[in-house]
Amino acid sequence: MLAMLAASAVADLTGLQHASAAADLVAIAPQLAYAVLVAAVLAVLAWNTGVRRLGPADAALFMNLVPVATFAVQILRGYRPVAVVGR
């Protein structure tokens, strides 16, 4: 968190980004609340429960499936992977 805050401060001071106005934050308060409370807190609690039930080794194996599932979902949505060509 400290590194992210420092990087954000440097980007703000150098003009690469600008802090959001208070009115903008108020306008998206429901979305922020969802992202913080549901997506972050409940997701971590669910993950911890899953690790407790599966065990650390099986949970680590499960994490290896995340990129595979991501590619599968994206392919179902119409994305077609292509080879990366080196320079």
XYZ file of C-alpha atoms in Angstrom:
87
model
C 0.000 0.000 0.000
C 2.809 2.389 0.803
C 4.465 1.726 -2.555
C 1.165 2.324 -4.363
C 0.606 5.570 -2.468
C 4.153 6.706 -3.236
C 3.811 5.841 -6.943
C 0.483 7.660 -7.067
C 1.951 10.724 -5.379
C 4.882 10.800 -7.817
C 2.533 10.411 -10.796
C 0.352 13.216 -9.448
C 3.295 15.529 -8.852
C 4.755 14.890 -12.300
C 1.415 15.433 -14.030
C 0.933 11.857 -15.230
C -2.325 11.641 -13.285
C -4.521 13.903 -11.223
C -6.413 13.164 -8.038
C -10.159 12.806 -8.440
C -12.364 15.660 -7.309
C -14.523 15.080 -4.240
C -17.680 15.406 -6.350
C -16.450 12.628 -8.634
C -15.845 10.344 -5.656
C -19.312 11.082 -4.268
C -20.836 10.287 -7.678
C -19.289 6.817 -7.701
C -19.678 6.093 -3.978
C -21.978 3.075 -4.530
C -19.518 1.504 -6.957
C -16.624 2.141 -4.579
C -18.587 0.666 -1.681
C -19.300 -2.464 -3.718
C -15.665 -2.792 -4.795
C -14.405 -2.416 -1.236
C -17.033 -4.337 0.719
C -18.102 -7.076 -1.655
C -15.285 -7.576 -4.094
C -12.480 -7.154 -1.588
C -13.653 -8.123 1.896
C -16.098 -10.902 1.040
C -13.813 -12.296 -1.657
C -10.900 -12.571 0.783
C -13.115 -14.181 3.404
C -14.408 -16.665 0.820
C -10.866 -17.417 -0.331
C -9.717 -18.030 3.244
C -12.649 -20.387 3.808
C -11.805 -22.244 0.607
C -8.153 -22.598 1.588
C -9.199 -23.917 4.980
C -11.474 -26.509 3.338
C -9.153 -27.509 0.480
C -5.804 -27.149 2.194
C -2.936 -24.914 1.077
C -1.533 -27.305 -1.560
C -4.859 -27.798 -3.355
C -5.636 -24.073 -3.121
C -2.303 -23.308 -4.799
C -3.134 -25.779 -7.578
C -6.531 -24.109 -7.963
C -4.826 -20.743 -8.482
C -2.970 -22.254 -11.456
C -6.355 -22.650 -13.171
C -7.182 -18.928 -12.992
C -5.366 -17.978 -16.234
C -6.795 -21.047 -17.992
C -10.336 -20.100 -16.957
C -9.698 -16.489 -17.997
C -8.584 -17.536 -21.476
C -11.556 -19.905 -21.785
C -14.058 -17.191 -20.858
C -12.439 -14.671 -23.191
C -12.475 -17.189 -26.068
C -16.176 -17.838 -25.414
C -16.698 -14.069 -25.584
C -15.127 -13.974 -29.049
C -11.455 -13.206 -28.363
C -9.058 -15.104 -30.588
C -5.517 -15.462 -29.207
C -2.673 -14.827 -31.624
C 1.018 -15.623 -31.427
C 3.295 -12.950 -29.992
C 5.922 -12.036 -32.561
C 9.310 -10.967 -31.216
C 11.225 -8.093 -32.704
